Short mmCIF file of C-alpha atoms and ligand atoms in Angstrom, two decimals:
data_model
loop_
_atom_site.label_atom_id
_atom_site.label_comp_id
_atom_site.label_asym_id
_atom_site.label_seq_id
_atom_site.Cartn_x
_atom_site.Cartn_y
_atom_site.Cartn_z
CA UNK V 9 -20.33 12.64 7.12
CA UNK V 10 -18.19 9.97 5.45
CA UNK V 11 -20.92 7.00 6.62
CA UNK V 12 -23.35 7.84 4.13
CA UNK V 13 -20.32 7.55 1.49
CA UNK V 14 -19.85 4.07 2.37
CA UNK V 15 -21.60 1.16 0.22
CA UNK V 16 -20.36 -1.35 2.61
CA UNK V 17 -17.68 -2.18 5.27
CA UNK V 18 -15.31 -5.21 3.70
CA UNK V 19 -12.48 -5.56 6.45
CA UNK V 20 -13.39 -4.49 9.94
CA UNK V 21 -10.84 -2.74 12.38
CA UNK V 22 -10.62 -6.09 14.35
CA UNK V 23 -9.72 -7.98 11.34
CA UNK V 24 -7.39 -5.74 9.84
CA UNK V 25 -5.37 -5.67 13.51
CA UNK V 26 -5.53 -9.37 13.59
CA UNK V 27 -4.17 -9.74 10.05
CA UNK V 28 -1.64 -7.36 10.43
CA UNK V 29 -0.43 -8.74 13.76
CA UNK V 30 -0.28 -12.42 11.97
CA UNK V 31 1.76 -10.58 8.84
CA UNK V 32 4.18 -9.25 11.46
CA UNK V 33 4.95 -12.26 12.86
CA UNK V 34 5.37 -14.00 9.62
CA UNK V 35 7.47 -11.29 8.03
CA UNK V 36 10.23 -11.76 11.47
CA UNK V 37 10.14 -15.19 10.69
CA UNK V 38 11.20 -14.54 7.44
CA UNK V 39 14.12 -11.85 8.24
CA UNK V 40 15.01 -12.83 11.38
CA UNK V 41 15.80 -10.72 14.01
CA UNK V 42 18.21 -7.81 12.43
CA UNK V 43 17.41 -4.58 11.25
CA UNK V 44 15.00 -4.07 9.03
CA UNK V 45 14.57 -1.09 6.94
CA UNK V 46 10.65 -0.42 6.54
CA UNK V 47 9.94 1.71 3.31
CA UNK V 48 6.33 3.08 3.23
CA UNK V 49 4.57 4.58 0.17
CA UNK V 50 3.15 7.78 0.63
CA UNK V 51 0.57 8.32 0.85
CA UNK V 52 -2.12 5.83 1.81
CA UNK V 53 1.00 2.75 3.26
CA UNK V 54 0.83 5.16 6.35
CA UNK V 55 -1.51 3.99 8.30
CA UNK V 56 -0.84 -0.20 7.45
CA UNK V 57 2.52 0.91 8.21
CA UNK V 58 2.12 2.52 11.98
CA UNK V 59 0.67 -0.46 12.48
CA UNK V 60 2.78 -2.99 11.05
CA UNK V 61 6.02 -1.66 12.44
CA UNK V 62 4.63 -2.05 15.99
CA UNK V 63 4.11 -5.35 15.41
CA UNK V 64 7.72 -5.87 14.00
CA UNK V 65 9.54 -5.00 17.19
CA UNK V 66 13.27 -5.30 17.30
CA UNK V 67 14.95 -2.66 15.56
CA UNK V 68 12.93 -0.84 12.37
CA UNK V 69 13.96 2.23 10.43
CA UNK V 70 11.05 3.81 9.03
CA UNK V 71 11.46 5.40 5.55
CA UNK V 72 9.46 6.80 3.18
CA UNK V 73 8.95 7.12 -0.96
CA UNK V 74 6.30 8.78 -2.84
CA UNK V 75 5.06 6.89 -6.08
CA UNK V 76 2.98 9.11 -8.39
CA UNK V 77 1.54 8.34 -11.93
CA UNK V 78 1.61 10.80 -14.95
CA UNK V 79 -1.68 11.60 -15.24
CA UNK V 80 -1.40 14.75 -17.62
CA UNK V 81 -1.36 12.67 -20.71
CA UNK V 82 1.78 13.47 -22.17
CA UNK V 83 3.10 10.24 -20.87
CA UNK V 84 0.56 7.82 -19.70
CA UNK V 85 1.70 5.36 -16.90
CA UNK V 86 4.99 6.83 -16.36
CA UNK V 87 5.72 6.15 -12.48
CA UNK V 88 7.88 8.72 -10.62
CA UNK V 89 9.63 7.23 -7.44
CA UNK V 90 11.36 9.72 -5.42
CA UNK V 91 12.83 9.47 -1.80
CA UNK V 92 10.99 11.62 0.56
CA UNK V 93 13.88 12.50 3.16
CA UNK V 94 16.98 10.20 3.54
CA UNK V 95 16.71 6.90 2.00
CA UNK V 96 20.47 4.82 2.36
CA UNK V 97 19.59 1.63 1.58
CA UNK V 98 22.72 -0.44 0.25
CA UNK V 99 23.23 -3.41 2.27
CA UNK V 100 20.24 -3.72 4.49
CA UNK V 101 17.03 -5.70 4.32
CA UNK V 102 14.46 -3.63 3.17
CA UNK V 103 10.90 -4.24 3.37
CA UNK V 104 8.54 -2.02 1.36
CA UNK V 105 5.10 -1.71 2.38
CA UNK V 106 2.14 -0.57 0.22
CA UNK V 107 -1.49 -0.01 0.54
CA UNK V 108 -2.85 -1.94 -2.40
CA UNK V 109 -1.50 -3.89 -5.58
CA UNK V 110 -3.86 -3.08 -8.51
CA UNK V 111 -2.11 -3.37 -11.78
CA UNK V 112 1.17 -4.21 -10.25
CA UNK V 113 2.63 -1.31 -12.10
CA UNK V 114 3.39 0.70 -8.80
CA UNK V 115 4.79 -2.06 -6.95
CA UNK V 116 6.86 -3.32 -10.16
CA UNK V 117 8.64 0.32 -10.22
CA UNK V 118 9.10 0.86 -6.77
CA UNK V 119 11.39 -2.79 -6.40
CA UNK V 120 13.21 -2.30 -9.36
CA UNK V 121 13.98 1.22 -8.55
CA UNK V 122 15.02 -0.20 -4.96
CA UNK V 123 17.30 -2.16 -6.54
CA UNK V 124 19.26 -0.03 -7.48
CA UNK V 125 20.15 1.59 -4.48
CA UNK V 126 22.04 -2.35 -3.70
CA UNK V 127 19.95 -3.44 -0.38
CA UNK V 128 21.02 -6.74 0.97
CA UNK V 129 17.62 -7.62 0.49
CA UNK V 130 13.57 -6.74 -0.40
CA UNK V 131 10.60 -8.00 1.08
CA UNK V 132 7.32 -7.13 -0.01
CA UNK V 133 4.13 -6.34 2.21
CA UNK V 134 0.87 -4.86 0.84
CA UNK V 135 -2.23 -4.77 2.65
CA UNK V 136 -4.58 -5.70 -0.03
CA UNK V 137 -4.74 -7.44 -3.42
CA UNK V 138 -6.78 -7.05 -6.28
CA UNK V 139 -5.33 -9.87 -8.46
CA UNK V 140 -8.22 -9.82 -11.23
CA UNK V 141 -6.42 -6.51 -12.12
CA UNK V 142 -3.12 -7.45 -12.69
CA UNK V 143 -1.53 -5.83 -16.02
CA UNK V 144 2.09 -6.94 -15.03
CA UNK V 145 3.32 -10.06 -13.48
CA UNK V 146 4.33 -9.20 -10.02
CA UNK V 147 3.37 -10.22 -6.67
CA UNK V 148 3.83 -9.29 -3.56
CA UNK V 149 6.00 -11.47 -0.62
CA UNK V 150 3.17 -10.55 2.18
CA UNK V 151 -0.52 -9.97 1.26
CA UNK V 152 -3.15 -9.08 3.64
CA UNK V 153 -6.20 -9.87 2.26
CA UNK V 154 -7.14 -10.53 -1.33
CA UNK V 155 -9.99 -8.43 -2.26
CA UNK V 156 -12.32 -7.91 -5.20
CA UNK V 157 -12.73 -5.17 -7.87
CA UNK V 158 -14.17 -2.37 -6.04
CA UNK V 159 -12.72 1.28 -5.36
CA UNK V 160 -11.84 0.71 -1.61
CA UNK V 161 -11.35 3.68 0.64
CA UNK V 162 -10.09 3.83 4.72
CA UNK V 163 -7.41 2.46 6.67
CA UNK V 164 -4.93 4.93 4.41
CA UNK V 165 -6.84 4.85 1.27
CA UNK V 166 -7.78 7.97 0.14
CA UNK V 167 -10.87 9.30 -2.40
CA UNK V 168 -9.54 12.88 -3.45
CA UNK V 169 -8.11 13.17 -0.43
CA UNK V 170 -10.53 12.02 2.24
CA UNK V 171 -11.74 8.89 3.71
CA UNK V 172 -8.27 7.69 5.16
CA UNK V 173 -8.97 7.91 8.68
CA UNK V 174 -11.81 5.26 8.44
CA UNK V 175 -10.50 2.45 11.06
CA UNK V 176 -12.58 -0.29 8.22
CA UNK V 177 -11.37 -0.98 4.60
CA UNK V 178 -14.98 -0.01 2.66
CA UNK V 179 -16.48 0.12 -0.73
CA UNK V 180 -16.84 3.48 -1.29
CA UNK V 181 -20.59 3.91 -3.00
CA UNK V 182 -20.24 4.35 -6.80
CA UNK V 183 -22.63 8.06 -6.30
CA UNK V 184 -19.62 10.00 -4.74
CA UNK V 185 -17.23 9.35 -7.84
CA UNK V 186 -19.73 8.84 -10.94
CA UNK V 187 -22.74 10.52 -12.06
CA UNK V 188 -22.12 14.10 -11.38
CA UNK V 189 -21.09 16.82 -13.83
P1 5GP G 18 -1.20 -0.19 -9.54
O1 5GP G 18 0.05 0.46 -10.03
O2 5GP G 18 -1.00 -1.52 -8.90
O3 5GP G 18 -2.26 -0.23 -10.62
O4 5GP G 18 -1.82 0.82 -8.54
C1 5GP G 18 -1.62 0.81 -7.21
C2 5GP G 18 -2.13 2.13 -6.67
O5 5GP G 18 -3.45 2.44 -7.19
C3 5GP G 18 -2.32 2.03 -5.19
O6 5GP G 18 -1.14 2.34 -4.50
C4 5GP G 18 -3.43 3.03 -4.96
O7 5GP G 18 -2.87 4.32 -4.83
C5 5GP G 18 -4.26 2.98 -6.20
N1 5GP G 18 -5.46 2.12 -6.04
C6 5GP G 18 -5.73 0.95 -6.65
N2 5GP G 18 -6.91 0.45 -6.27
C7 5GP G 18 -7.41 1.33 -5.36
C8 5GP G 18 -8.63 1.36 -4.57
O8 5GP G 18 -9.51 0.49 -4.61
N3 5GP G 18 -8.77 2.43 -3.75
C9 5GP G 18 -7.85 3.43 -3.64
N4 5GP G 18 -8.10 4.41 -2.80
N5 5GP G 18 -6.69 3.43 -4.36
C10 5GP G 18 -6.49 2.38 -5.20
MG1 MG G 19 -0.33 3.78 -3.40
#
């Protein structure tokens, strides 16, 4: 059962939906009413993004990109960005959303690589914030909640795979990733 995994719950289901709706509103504000072109990062953007997008209304295209790290150690932080199905975005207002901004590496490759492909313009939304972590100076346009150091799991975020289908944002206890060999 995941519960026992769970140190503590830090964003509810009701606060999360109440934030999100309030992002929603002030992301149209921002845009207007056009198109806009929603970009989510696979994988854990999914679930902030099924949600956000309903709250848009109007007319959203939803899009996806996968971000992955190197991890293998021959080349330490590289970022790979890569469309996953048909991305056109020159000329439209694009507004990525992302599960969490850690570093800020992620989030610094994925706009400058979305510049490139000439949108008319890029927003920024990312659920949560860790900005005692931040390595590079980026930001994002739309934060949800700024939250502390901890290795957060639910609401799309993942521990080797599992844990994303919590409706809460929780710590995830420190037992089910350290300590064993
Ligand atoms: P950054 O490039 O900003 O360091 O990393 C952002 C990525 O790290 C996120 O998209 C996410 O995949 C991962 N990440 C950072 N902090 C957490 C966390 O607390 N929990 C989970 N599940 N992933 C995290
Ligand atoms: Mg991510």
């Amino acid at each position: 059962m995941a519960e026992k995994d769970i140190e503590r719950v830090l964003l509810t289901a009701d606060e999360i939906a109440d934030r999100v709706n309030s992002l929603a509103g002030e992301i149209r504000s921002r845009l207007g009413d056009g198109e806009i072109v929603a970009v989510g990062v696979l994988t854990g953007a999914f679930v902030f993004l099924a949600d956000l997008v309903r709250r848009l209304g109007g007319n959203v295209d939803v899009r996806f990109l996968r971000a992955a790290s190197y991890r293998d150690g021959t080349r330490p932080g590289e970022l790979r960005i890569e469309p996953a199905g048909d991305l056109s975005l020159a000329g439209r207002d694009v507004l990525v959303v992302e599960d969490i901004v850690d570093t800020g590496k992620s989030l610094e490759g994925i706009l400058r690589w979305l510049q490139e492909r000439g949108p008319r313009s890029i927003t920024s939304a990312v659920l949560l914030d860790k900005p005692d972590r931040r390595e590079v100076d980026v930001s994002a346009d739309f934060v949800g909640f700024e939250v502390p150091d901890e290795f957060l799991v639910g609401y799309g975020l993942d521990y080797a795979g599992r844990y994303r289908n919590l409706s809460s944002v929780a710590v995830l206890r420190r037992s089910v990733y350290e300590g064993r060999d």
